[in-house]
Amino acid sequence: MKITKKEIVHVANLARLDLDEESIGKFAGQIDNILEYVDMLNRVETEGVAPTSHAIFLTNAFREDKVKEHLDRNKALANAPEKEDGNFVVPKVIG
Amino acid sequence: MNLYELTIHEAHNLLKSREISSQELTKSVLDRVESVEPRVGAYITVAGETAMAQAELADKAIAEGNITHLTGIPLAIKDLICTKDLRTTCASKILENFVPPYDAFVIKKLKKAGAVIVGKANMDEFAMGSSTEHSGIKLTNNPWDLAYIPGGSSGGSAAAVAADMCLGSLGSDTGGSIRQPASHCGVVGMKPTYGRVSRFGLVAFASSLDQIGPLTKDVSDCAVLLNAISGYDAGDSTSVPMDVPDYTTFLEKGLKGFKIGIPKEYNALSGLDAEVSEAVKNAVMAIEGLGAECVEVSLPHTEYAVAAYYVIAPSEASSNLARYDGVKYGLRDKDKNDLIEMYRSTRSMGFGSEVKRRIIIGTYCLSAGYYDAYYRKASQVRTLIIEDFKRAFKSCDVLLSPVAPTPAFKTGEKTEDPLKMYLSDIFTLSANLAGIPGMSVPCGFSSQGLPIGLQIMGKHFNEEKMIKVAYNFEQATDFHNKKPVL
């Protein structure tokens, strides 16, 4: 067993997801299978091999730190589920 | 012949000689969409009115003598590429009503070239899937047999091209999501080199693997569409500042001196369907017959590609999809008065099960205590996979292989076994890990009449060599001229 139901619930919590009992059971089985499969990576000798985070030769893309044309405030807010006075509205954060 | 059946280059010639107008062409495509969409289900949104307005503008431009290869050409766009003022859902409930305030870089380019946007194509939710069954909006059926999946995740884009519901389309490919549906629907599809096409405005799934590319009715159209979308964009920090060749100049006959690599490990993989194997062998022989020389090459880490990919892609996805929090755009559970509760409830209502599964795998692989064992290990194996390709390309110009181990499977056949679905990506996802370009061209049909694709992979920024091989193969065969009966 690579992953338990309890761990599924813990990880779902980290990812801000609620799962019902049925999904917890289903995911635990499926994800356990996947992690068992992924375990084959341990057969590969990787001592001293540098990890790759992306596959082309570019490193950093720098530019001048200047204000350029940008999205209008109203347009940026247009898709917000709740907004007020030019701001995004969220539930109360500090009690 | 119906206008909607035209290829991009055929339609361009007729538009240029003023034998047809873009409005006639666009109307014909929209009528076709109306008649077959109930059976195929390729589109999430059909933008009939704006398409006709764009066609009118295109006709005006043509009348003034301003015509590009895409002026007045009706195209479909995968629904995770942002289109200004046109709903972009990623086939997810969480973005069901999202209307982008800006165009993706590739859309800006297409609009500037005078293209007409017919609508937004269905896909697996957030591009996670190989069958388009994970769409949160609707099902897409394979135009060759409606009981079968069209492939995925760009299933709507591929089905729309195959069913003549557009002249060409854009998809995105993170592990095979352009090439596999192209193969299953009998059309041409290309994932360009990572960095060749800007990802600005492409909703992110796995940022180090995602790439936008064309799906078309033939290889010539692939070159035309690739010309239009390639090139540097300062808005994408992984966009590569390199000159883009005119890919249409490589649509020429002759493969003398070309070296074709056949990866020996691919033959040993279990699960390869006999008819797919036969079709690909015949294609290799045909390409040899056209003057190319075949050499055997080795990609020793092939068997680890799926495992490395299904650590890296979900890890990147779990981080990218953290942005869907019910605050800035998309769905929100307005009944929750606590911030964390609101996040949890919104995300749980908005994401489908495959997306949740991958977020959980990714979060697990990146979590304290597991990072080295999973993400770091997979990233090291990724380096070895890249080195395999570098070594292989020392002795050949392109690699040939199947695209998918089987033709399209039946709807519902693999949804309960995600690992089984993941394993079907074995031939395609190495190219994403290595950042190299890959392409699918039709190379046969199964005894049931389902299309089979040949994969051509090239070195970084060697798309023109793939196009040349694909073009020569296509000109020597008849597969691309067959159409599904709908």
Coordinates of C-alpha atoms in Angstrom, one line a residue, chain B:
Chain B
M1 CA -18.0 19.6 -54.0
N2 CA -19.2 21.4 -50.8
L3 CA -17.1 24.3 -49.8
Y4 CA -16.7 23.0 -46.2
E5 CA -14.8 20.0 -47.6
L6 CA -12.0 22.2 -48.9
T7 CA -8.5 22.3 -47.4
I8 CA -7.0 25.6 -46.2
H9 CA -4.7 25.8 -49.3
E10 CA -7.5 24.9 -51.7
A11 CA -9.9 27.5 -50.2
H12 CA -7.1 30.1 -50.2
N13 CA -6.6 29.6 -54.0
L14 CA -10.4 30.0 -54.6
L15 CA -10.6 33.1 -52.3
K16 CA -7.6 34.6 -54.0
S17 CA -9.0 34.1 -57.5
R18 CA -12.3 35.5 -56.2
E19 CA -14.2 32.3 -57.2
I20 CA -15.6 32.1 -53.7
S21 CA -16.0 34.6 -50.9
S22 CA -15.2 34.0 -47.3
Q23 CA -18.8 34.6 -46.4
E24 CA -19.9 31.8 -48.7
L25 CA -17.2 29.5 -47.3
T26 CA -18.0 30.4 -43.6
K27 CA -21.7 30.0 -44.2
S28 CA -21.1 26.6 -45.7
V29 CA -19.0 25.6 -42.7
L30 CA -21.6 26.9 -40.2
D31 CA -24.4 25.0 -42.0
R32 CA -22.2 21.8 -41.9
V33 CA -21.7 22.4 -38.1
E34 CA -25.4 22.8 -37.6
S35 CA -26.2 19.5 -39.4
V36 CA -23.5 17.2 -37.9
E37 CA -22.8 18.8 -34.4
P38 CA -25.7 16.9 -32.7
R39 CA -23.9 13.6 -33.7
V40 CA -20.2 14.7 -33.4
G41 CA -20.3 17.1 -30.5
A42 CA -17.1 18.8 -31.4
Y43 CA -17.9 22.4 -30.2
I44 CA -18.5 23.8 -26.8
T45 CA -19.3 27.2 -28.3
V46 CA -20.2 28.0 -32.0
A47 CA -19.6 31.7 -32.7
G48 CA -21.8 32.0 -35.8
E49 CA -22.4 35.8 -35.7
T50 CA -18.9 36.9 -35.0
A51 CA -17.6 34.4 -37.6
M52 CA -19.8 35.9 -40.3
A53 CA -18.7 39.4 -39.3
Q54 CA -15.0 38.3 -39.5
A55 CA -15.8 36.7 -42.9
E56 CA -17.2 40.0 -44.1
L57 CA -14.1 41.8 -43.0
A58 CA -12.0 39.2 -44.7
D59 CA -13.9 39.7 -48.0
K60 CA -13.3 43.4 -47.8
A61 CA -9.6 42.9 -47.2
I62 CA -9.4 40.5 -50.2
A63 CA -11.3 43.0 -52.4
E64 CA -8.6 45.5 -51.4
G65 CA -5.9 43.1 -52.4
N66 CA -4.9 42.2 -48.8
I67 CA -4.8 38.5 -48.6
T68 CA -2.7 36.1 -46.4
H69 CA -2.8 32.3 -46.5
L70 CA -5.4 32.5 -43.7
T71 CA -7.6 35.4 -44.8
G72 CA -11.2 34.3 -44.6
I73 CA -10.4 30.7 -43.6
P74 CA -12.8 29.3 -40.9
L75 CA -10.9 27.7 -38.0
A76 CA -11.8 26.0 -34.7
I77 CA -9.9 26.8 -31.5
K78 CA -9.5 24.4 -28.6
D79 CA -11.4 25.8 -25.6
L80 CA -8.4 26.5 -23.4
I81 CA -6.9 29.1 -25.7
C82 CA -8.1 32.5 -24.7
T83 CA -10.3 34.4 -27.2
K84 CA -11.2 38.0 -26.3
D85 CA -15.0 38.3 -25.6
L86 CA -15.6 34.7 -26.6
R87 CA -16.3 32.3 -23.7
T88 CA -13.3 30.0 -22.9
T89 CA -14.3 27.2 -20.5
C90 CA -11.4 24.6 -20.6
A91 CA -14.3 22.2 -20.6
S92 CA -14.6 22.8 -16.9
K93 CA -17.6 23.8 -14.7
I94 CA -15.2 26.0 -12.8
L95 CA -14.7 28.2 -15.9
E96 CA -18.1 27.7 -17.5
N97 CA -18.8 31.4 -17.8
F98 CA -15.3 32.7 -18.2
V99 CA -15.0 35.4 -20.9
P100 CA -11.4 36.3 -21.5
P101 CA -10.6 40.0 -21.6
Y102 CA -7.7 39.4 -24.0
D103 CA -6.6 37.2 -26.9
A104 CA -3.9 34.6 -26.6
F105 CA -0.8 35.4 -28.7
V106 CA -1.7 32.8 -31.3
I107 CA -5.2 34.2 -31.6
K108 CA -3.9 37.7 -32.1
K109 CA -1.7 36.3 -34.9
L110 CA -4.6 34.4 -36.5
K111 CA -6.9 37.5 -36.3
K112 CA -4.2 39.7 -37.8
A113 CA -3.8 37.2 -40.6
G114 CA -7.6 37.6 -41.3
A115 CA -8.7 34.1 -40.1
V116 CA -12.3 33.4 -39.1
I117 CA -13.0 31.8 -35.8
V118 CA -16.0 29.4 -36.1
G119 CA -16.0 28.4 -32.4
K120 CA -14.4 26.7 -29.4
A121 CA -13.7 23.0 -29.5
N122 CA -14.4 20.4 -26.8
M123 CA -11.6 18.8 -24.9
D124 CA -10.9 16.9 -21.7
E125 CA -11.2 19.2 -18.7
F126 CA -8.1 21.3 -18.5
A127 CA -6.6 19.0 -21.2
M128 CA -6.3 16.1 -18.8
G129 CA -7.3 13.0 -20.6
S130 CA -6.8 10.9 -23.8
S131 CA -10.5 10.5 -24.9
T132 CA -12.4 13.8 -24.3
E133 CA -14.6 11.8 -22.0
H134 CA -13.3 14.0 -19.1
S135 CA -15.0 17.1 -20.6
G136 CA -17.1 18.7 -17.9
I137 CA -19.4 20.1 -20.7
K138 CA -20.2 17.4 -23.2
L139 CA -19.1 14.2 -25.1
T140 CA -17.4 14.2 -28.5
N141 CA -17.8 11.2 -30.8
N142 CA -15.4 10.0 -33.3
P143 CA -16.7 11.0 -36.8
W144 CA -15.5 7.6 -38.2
D145 CA -17.7 5.7 -35.8
L146 CA -19.8 7.5 -33.3
A147 CA -19.5 4.8 -30.6
Y148 CA -15.8 5.5 -30.3
I149 CA -13.8 8.2 -28.6
P150 CA -12.1 10.9 -30.8
G151 CA -9.0 10.8 -28.7
G152 CA -7.9 13.6 -26.4
S153 CA -7.4 15.9 -25.0
S154 CA -7.9 17.9 -28.2
G155 CA -10.7 15.6 -29.3
G156 CA -13.1 18.4 -30.4
S157 CA -10.4 20.0 -32.5
A158 CA -9.6 16.7 -34.2
A159 CA -13.2 15.7 -34.7
A160 CA -14.1 19.1 -36.1
V161 CA -11.4 18.8 -38.8
A162 CA -12.2 15.2 -39.6
A163 CA -16.0 16.0 -39.9
D164 CA -15.4 19.1 -42.1
M165 CA -16.8 21.4 -39.3
C166 CA -13.9 23.8 -39.9
L167 CA -10.9 23.9 -42.3
G168 CA -8.3 23.5 -39.6
S169 CA -8.0 23.9 -35.9
L170 CA -5.6 24.6 -33.0
G171 CA -5.1 22.2 -30.2
S172 CA -2.6 21.9 -27.4
D173 CA -0.4 19.0 -26.6
T174 CA 1.0 18.2 -23.1
G175 CA 1.6 14.4 -23.5
G176 CA 0.1 13.7 -26.9
S177 CA -3.1 15.7 -26.8
I178 CA -2.8 16.9 -30.5
R179 CA -1.1 13.8 -32.0
Q180 CA -3.3 11.1 -30.5
P181 CA -6.7 12.6 -31.4
A182 CA -5.3 13.5 -34.9
S183 CA -4.3 9.8 -35.2
H184 CA -7.7 8.6 -34.0
C185 CA -9.6 10.9 -36.3
G186 CA -7.5 10.5 -39.4
V187 CA -6.1 14.1 -39.6
V188 CA -2.7 15.7 -39.5
G189 CA -1.6 17.1 -36.1
M190 CA 1.6 18.6 -34.9
K191 CA 3.1 19.4 -31.5
P192 CA 5.9 21.9 -32.3
T193 CA 9.1 22.2 -30.4
Y194 CA 8.7 23.6 -26.8
G195 CA 9.2 27.4 -27.2
R196 CA 8.4 27.6 -30.9
V197 CA 4.8 28.8 -30.3
S198 CA 4.0 31.2 -27.5
R199 CA 1.9 29.9 -24.7
F200 CA 0.6 33.4 -23.7
G201 CA -3.1 33.0 -23.3
L202 CA -3.0 29.2 -23.3
V203 CA -4.6 28.2 -20.0
A204 CA -1.8 26.3 -18.2
F205 CA -1.9 22.6 -17.4
A206 CA 1.8 21.6 -17.1
S207 CA 3.8 24.6 -18.1
S208 CA 7.1 22.8 -19.0
L209 CA 5.2 20.4 -21.3
D210 CA 2.3 22.4 -22.9
Q211 CA 2.6 23.5 -26.5
I212 CA 0.0 24.8 -29.0
G213 CA -0.1 23.3 -32.5
P214 CA -2.2 22.8 -35.6
L215 CA -4.7 20.0 -36.6
T216 CA -5.4 20.0 -40.4
K217 CA -6.8 18.0 -43.3
D218 CA -3.3 17.6 -44.9
V219 CA 0.4 18.3 -44.5
S220 CA 0.4 21.4 -46.6
D221 CA -2.2 23.0 -44.3
C222 CA -0.1 22.0 -41.3
A223 CA 2.8 24.0 -42.7
V224 CA 0.5 27.0 -43.4
L225 CA -1.0 27.1 -39.9
L226 CA 2.4 26.4 -38.3
N227 CA 3.8 29.4 -40.2
A228 CA 1.0 31.6 -38.8
I229 CA 1.4 30.7 -35.1
S230 CA 5.1 30.3 -34.7
G231 CA 7.5 32.9 -33.5
Y232 CA 8.9 34.8 -30.5
D233 CA 6.7 36.5 -28.0
A234 CA 8.0 38.5 -25.1
G235 CA 4.8 37.6 -23.2
D236 CA 6.0 34.0 -22.8
S237 CA 9.3 33.7 -21.0
T238 CA 9.9 30.3 -22.5
S239 CA 9.3 31.5 -26.1
V240 CA 12.5 31.1 -28.1
P241 CA 13.9 34.1 -30.0
M242 CA 14.8 32.2 -33.2
D243 CA 13.9 32.9 -36.8
V244 CA 11.0 30.8 -38.1
P245 CA 11.5 29.3 -41.6
D246 CA 8.7 29.3 -44.1
Y247 CA 7.5 25.8 -43.6
T248 CA 5.6 25.7 -46.9
T249 CA 9.0 25.7 -48.7
F250 CA 9.6 22.2 -47.4
L251 CA 6.6 20.8 -49.2
E252 CA 8.7 19.3 -51.9
K253 CA 9.4 15.9 -53.2
G254 CA 12.5 13.8 -52.6
L255 CA 13.8 12.1 -49.5
K256 CA 17.2 11.1 -50.8
G257 CA 19.8 11.2 -48.1
F258 CA 17.2 11.3 -45.3
K259 CA 17.9 9.1 -42.4
I260 CA 14.9 7.6 -40.6
G261 CA 15.4 6.2 -37.1
I262 CA 13.4 3.3 -35.8
P263 CA 13.5 3.0 -32.0
K264 CA 14.0 -0.6 -31.2
E265 CA 12.5 -0.4 -27.8
Y266 CA 9.1 0.5 -29.3
N267 CA 8.7 -2.9 -30.8
A268 CA 9.2 -4.6 -27.5
L269 CA 6.4 -2.7 -25.8
S270 CA 3.4 -4.7 -24.8
G271 CA -0.1 -3.7 -25.8
L272 CA 0.8 -2.7 -29.4
D273 CA -2.1 -3.6 -31.6
A274 CA -1.3 -5.9 -34.6
E275 CA -3.1 -3.7 -37.1
V276 CA -1.3 -0.5 -35.8
S277 CA 2.0 -2.3 -35.9
E278 CA 1.3 -3.5 -39.5
A279 CA 0.2 0.0 -40.7
V280 CA 3.3 1.6 -39.2
K281 CA 5.6 -1.0 -40.7
N282 CA 4.1 -0.4 -44.1
A283 CA 4.5 3.3 -43.7
V284 CA 8.2 2.9 -42.9
M285 CA 8.7 0.7 -46.0
A286 CA 6.9 3.3 -48.1
I287 CA 9.2 6.0 -46.8
E288 CA 12.2 3.9 -47.5
G289 CA 10.8 3.3 -51.0
L290 CA 10.9 7.1 -51.4
G291 CA 14.6 7.2 -51.0
A292 CA 15.1 7.5 -47.2
E293 CA 17.5 5.2 -45.4
C294 CA 16.3 3.4 -42.2
V295 CA 18.6 3.0 -39.2
E296 CA 17.8 1.3 -35.9
V297 CA 18.2 3.6 -32.9
S298 CA 17.9 3.0 -29.1
L299 CA 15.9 5.0 -26.6
P300 CA 16.8 2.9 -23.5
H301 CA 14.7 4.8 -21.0
T302 CA 11.4 4.5 -23.0
E303 CA 9.7 2.2 -20.4
Y304 CA 10.1 4.9 -17.7
A305 CA 8.5 7.7 -19.7
V306 CA 4.9 7.1 -18.5
A307 CA 6.0 7.0 -14.9
A308 CA 8.1 10.1 -15.1
Y309 CA 5.4 11.9 -17.0
Y310 CA 2.6 11.0 -14.5
V311 CA 4.7 12.5 -11.7
I312 CA 5.8 15.7 -13.5
A313 CA 2.6 16.6 -15.2
P314 CA 0.3 16.3 -12.2
S315 CA 2.9 18.1 -10.0
E316 CA 2.9 21.1 -12.4
A317 CA -0.9 20.8 -12.7
S318 CA -1.5 20.9 -9.0
S319 CA 0.4 24.1 -8.7
N320 CA -1.1 25.7 -11.8
L321 CA -4.7 24.9 -10.8
A322 CA -4.3 26.5 -7.4
R323 CA -5.4 29.7 -9.0
Y324 CA -9.0 28.5 -9.3
D325 CA -10.1 29.8 -5.9
G326 CA -13.5 31.5 -6.6
V327 CA -12.0 35.0 -6.2
K328 CA -10.7 36.4 -9.5
Y329 CA -12.8 34.5 -12.1
G330 CA -15.0 31.5 -12.6
L331 CA -17.3 29.6 -10.2
R332 CA -17.7 30.5 -6.5
D333 CA -19.8 29.0 -3.8
K334 CA -21.4 32.2 -2.5
D335 CA -23.0 30.4 0.5
K336 CA -19.7 30.0 2.3
N337 CA -18.8 32.8 4.8
D338 CA -15.3 31.4 5.6
L339 CA -12.5 31.9 3.1
I340 CA -11.0 28.4 3.3
E341 CA -14.5 26.9 3.3
M342 CA -15.2 28.9 0.2
Y343 CA -12.0 27.7 -1.6
R344 CA -12.8 24.1 -0.7
S345 CA -16.4 24.2 -1.7
T346 CA -15.8 26.1 -4.9
R347 CA -13.0 23.8 -6.1
S348 CA -14.9 20.6 -5.1
M349 CA -18.0 21.7 -7.1
G350 CA -16.0 23.1 -10.1
F351 CA -13.4 20.4 -10.9
G352 CA -14.3 17.0 -12.4
S353 CA -12.9 13.7 -11.0
E354 CA -9.9 13.4 -13.4
V355 CA -8.7 16.9 -12.5
K356 CA -9.1 16.2 -8.8
R357 CA -7.2 12.9 -9.1
R358 CA -4.3 14.6 -10.8
I359 CA -4.3 17.5 -8.3
I360 CA -4.1 15.0 -5.5
I361 CA -1.3 13.0 -7.2
G362 CA 0.6 16.2 -7.8
T363 CA 0.1 17.6 -4.4
Y364 CA 1.2 14.3 -2.9
C365 CA 4.4 14.1 -5.1
L366 CA 5.4 17.7 -4.1
S367 CA 4.5 17.4 -0.4
A368 CA 7.1 17.4 2.4
G369 CA 8.9 14.1 2.6
Y370 CA 7.9 12.9 -0.9
Y371 CA 9.4 15.5 -3.1
D372 CA 12.8 13.8 -3.6
A373 CA 11.3 10.4 -4.1
Y374 CA 8.9 11.5 -6.7
Y375 CA 9.3 14.9 -8.4
R376 CA 13.1 15.1 -8.2
K377 CA 13.5 11.5 -9.2
A378 CA 11.2 11.9 -12.2
S379 CA 13.0 15.1 -13.2
Q380 CA 16.3 13.2 -13.2
V381 CA 14.8 10.4 -15.4
R382 CA 13.5 13.2 -17.6
T383 CA 17.2 14.2 -18.2
L384 CA 18.1 10.6 -19.2
I385 CA 15.1 10.6 -21.6
I386 CA 16.4 13.8 -23.2
E387 CA 19.9 12.3 -23.5
D388 CA 18.4 9.2 -25.2
F389 CA 16.9 11.4 -27.9
K390 CA 20.1 13.4 -28.3
R391 CA 22.1 10.2 -28.9
A392 CA 19.4 8.8 -31.3
F393 CA 19.4 12.0 -33.4
K394 CA 23.1 11.7 -34.0
S395 CA 22.4 8.9 -36.4
C396 CA 19.1 10.0 -38.0
D397 CA 17.0 13.1 -39.0
V398 CA 13.6 12.0 -37.8
L399 CA 12.2 9.1 -35.8
L400 CA 9.2 7.0 -36.8
S401 CA 6.8 5.2 -34.5
P402 CA 3.1 4.6 -33.9
V403 CA 1.2 7.5 -32.3
A404 CA -1.1 5.4 -30.1
P405 CA -0.8 1.6 -29.4
T406 CA -4.3 1.0 -30.6
P407 CA -7.0 2.7 -32.8
A408 CA -9.7 4.6 -30.9
F409 CA -11.4 2.7 -28.1
K410 CA -15.1 2.6 -27.3
T411 CA -16.6 5.3 -25.2
G412 CA -16.6 4.3 -21.6
E413 CA -14.1 1.5 -22.1
K414 CA -11.3 3.0 -20.0
T415 CA -12.8 5.6 -17.7
E416 CA -12.8 3.4 -14.6
D417 CA -9.1 2.5 -14.9
P418 CA -7.0 5.7 -15.1
L419 CA -3.7 3.9 -15.2
K420 CA -4.8 1.9 -18.3
M421 CA -5.7 5.2 -20.0
Y422 CA -2.3 6.8 -19.0
L423 CA -0.4 3.8 -20.5
S424 CA -1.9 4.5 -23.9
D425 CA 0.3 7.7 -24.0
I426 CA 3.5 5.8 -24.2
F427 CA 4.6 6.8 -27.7
T428 CA 3.7 10.5 -27.5
L429 CA 4.6 11.8 -24.0
S430 CA 8.4 11.3 -24.4
A431 CA 8.4 14.2 -26.9
N432 CA 6.9 16.5 -24.4
L433 CA 9.4 15.5 -21.7
A434 CA 12.2 16.1 -24.2
G435 CA 10.6 19.3 -25.7
I436 CA 11.1 17.9 -29.2
P437 CA 8.5 18.3 -32.0
G438 CA 6.2 15.4 -33.0
M439 CA 3.6 14.9 -35.6
S440 CA 0.8 12.5 -36.6
V441 CA 0.0 11.7 -40.2
P442 CA -2.7 9.2 -41.4
C443 CA -1.1 5.9 -42.4
G444 CA -3.9 3.4 -42.5
F445 CA -7.2 2.0 -41.2
S446 CA -8.1 -0.8 -38.9
S447 CA -10.3 -3.6 -40.2
Q448 CA -13.2 -1.8 -38.4
G449 CA -12.5 1.3 -40.5
L450 CA -10.9 3.4 -37.7
P451 CA -7.9 5.6 -38.7
I452 CA -4.3 4.9 -37.6
G453 CA -1.6 7.5 -37.4
L454 CA 2.2 7.5 -38.0
Q455 CA 4.3 9.5 -35.6
I456 CA 7.2 11.5 -36.9
M457 CA 9.5 13.1 -34.3
G458 CA 12.4 15.5 -34.9
K459 CA 15.2 17.3 -33.2
H460 CA 14.4 20.6 -31.4
F461 CA 13.4 23.2 -34.1
N462 CA 13.5 20.6 -36.9
E463 CA 9.8 20.8 -37.8
E464 CA 10.7 21.4 -41.4
K465 CA 12.3 17.9 -41.7
M466 CA 9.1 16.3 -40.2
I467 CA 7.0 18.2 -42.7
K468 CA 9.1 17.1 -45.6
V469 CA 8.9 13.4 -44.6
A470 CA 5.2 13.7 -43.9
Y471 CA 4.5 15.5 -47.2
N472 CA 6.4 12.9 -49.2
F473 CA 4.5 10.1 -47.5
E474 CA 1.2 11.8 -47.9
Q475 CA 1.8 12.4 -51.7
A476 CA 2.6 8.7 -52.1
T477 CA -0.5 7.5 -50.3
D478 CA -4.2 8.1 -50.3
F479 CA -5.2 7.9 -46.6
H480 CA -5.7 11.7 -46.2
N481 CA -8.3 11.7 -49.0
K482 CA -10.7 9.4 -47.2
K483 CA -13.5 11.0 -45.3
P484 CA -15.9 9.7 -42.7
V485 CA -19.5 9.2 -43.8
L486 CA -21.8 11.3 -41.5

